[in-house]
XYZ file of C-alpha atoms in Angstrom:
118
model
C -1.035 56.447 -34.052
C -1.061 59.691 -31.956
C 0.250 62.663 -33.433
C 2.034 65.731 -31.784
C -1.253 67.882 -32.654
C -3.484 65.468 -31.589
C -1.945 64.930 -27.990
C -1.756 68.611 -27.636
C -5.189 69.677 -27.713
C -6.821 66.428 -26.388
C -6.602 65.778 -22.611
C -4.766 62.759 -21.581
C -7.019 59.580 -21.344
C -7.685 58.441 -17.738
C -6.576 54.644 -16.584
C -10.715 53.330 -16.800
C -12.249 50.809 -18.167
C -15.349 52.370 -19.413
C -16.190 56.042 -20.278
C -20.238 57.021 -20.802
C -20.657 59.233 -23.829
C -20.177 62.690 -22.712
C -16.851 61.726 -20.902
C -15.733 59.919 -24.148
C -16.827 63.178 -26.177
C -14.928 65.579 -23.772
C -11.848 63.161 -24.303
C -12.297 63.153 -28.354
C -12.648 66.720 -28.473
C -16.466 66.111 -30.350
C -20.091 66.692 -29.167
C -21.831 63.369 -28.196
C -23.832 63.207 -31.323
C -21.109 63.348 -33.736
C -19.855 59.964 -31.871
C -22.945 58.494 -32.265
C -23.132 59.353 -36.134
C -19.237 58.256 -36.168
C -20.665 54.878 -34.773
C -22.856 54.411 -37.810
C -20.172 55.319 -40.440
C -16.533 53.478 -38.642
C -17.233 50.039 -38.201
C -13.994 50.128 -35.904
C -15.999 52.494 -33.533
C -18.390 50.123 -31.418
C -18.960 51.083 -27.729
C -20.562 48.837 -25.217
C -23.943 49.284 -24.734
C -25.877 48.489 -21.472
C -29.353 48.723 -20.179
C -31.083 51.398 -21.508
C -29.064 51.008 -24.515
C -26.669 53.374 -22.620
C -22.831 53.577 -24.746
C -19.780 52.966 -22.459
C -16.818 53.502 -24.360
C -13.470 51.284 -23.839
C -9.979 53.083 -23.782
C -9.581 51.674 -27.353
C -12.296 53.016 -28.673
C -11.474 56.806 -27.473
C -8.136 56.125 -29.540
C -9.884 55.376 -32.347
C -12.197 58.008 -31.977
C -9.261 60.444 -31.549
C -7.730 59.006 -34.726
C -11.073 59.445 -36.602
C -11.083 63.135 -35.517
C -7.672 63.704 -36.658
C -8.382 62.466 -39.908
C -11.177 64.129 -40.730
C -10.511 67.481 -38.946
C -6.538 67.689 -38.988
C -6.281 65.756 -42.315
C -9.144 67.129 -43.847
C -10.108 63.664 -44.759
C -13.843 62.916 -45.984
C -15.902 60.204 -43.938
C -15.254 57.883 -46.817
C -11.430 58.591 -46.934
C -11.117 58.600 -43.429
C -13.112 55.221 -43.171
C -10.239 54.217 -46.056
C -7.647 55.062 -43.715
C -9.054 53.283 -40.765
C -9.054 50.001 -43.158
C -6.173 50.038 -44.379
C -4.321 50.695 -41.234
C -2.240 53.584 -42.775
C -0.792 56.034 -40.452
C -1.070 59.862 -40.449
C 2.938 60.220 -40.794
C 2.796 57.872 -43.875
C 0.247 59.842 -45.362
C 2.166 62.912 -44.299
C 5.451 61.266 -45.721
C 3.767 60.263 -49.311
C 2.612 63.969 -49.250
C 6.255 65.528 -48.746
C 7.521 65.036 -52.495
C 4.429 66.550 -53.864
C 5.375 69.954 -51.172
C 9.124 69.667 -51.944
C 8.195 69.870 -56.263
C 5.648 73.170 -54.866
C 8.371 74.570 -53.401
C 10.788 74.198 -56.183
C 7.933 75.680 -58.825
C 7.513 78.752 -56.831
C 11.402 79.570 -56.884
C 11.299 79.078 -60.364
C 8.610 81.300 -60.695
C 10.004 83.867 -58.519
C 13.167 83.612 -60.881
C 10.979 84.075 -63.795
C 8.994 87.458 -62.274
C 12.869 89.002 -61.442
């Protein structure tokens, strides 16, 4: 579920049951308003709301938010694309693997172009 770039840039998730929104946003590398927006856009992200409508994120919510962040910021997906990836359950590595043949073709075409220019 986590990629190398995701774990390198973000702090480790402490072994706690609930995280307030400020702590959750720091763990996910986004601002609190971004987490609130993602709650509206992604059904998979649904923190517990307690007294005064305060949000408390569980560990799996943190991991979901990190995955959303990775899909949006690192992989370049749109909100709709990231939503589709979450509902399909596709892993980012599967997505990268599917684009690998395209990268090979591009490299081959670039080498052919270099030979033609010589």
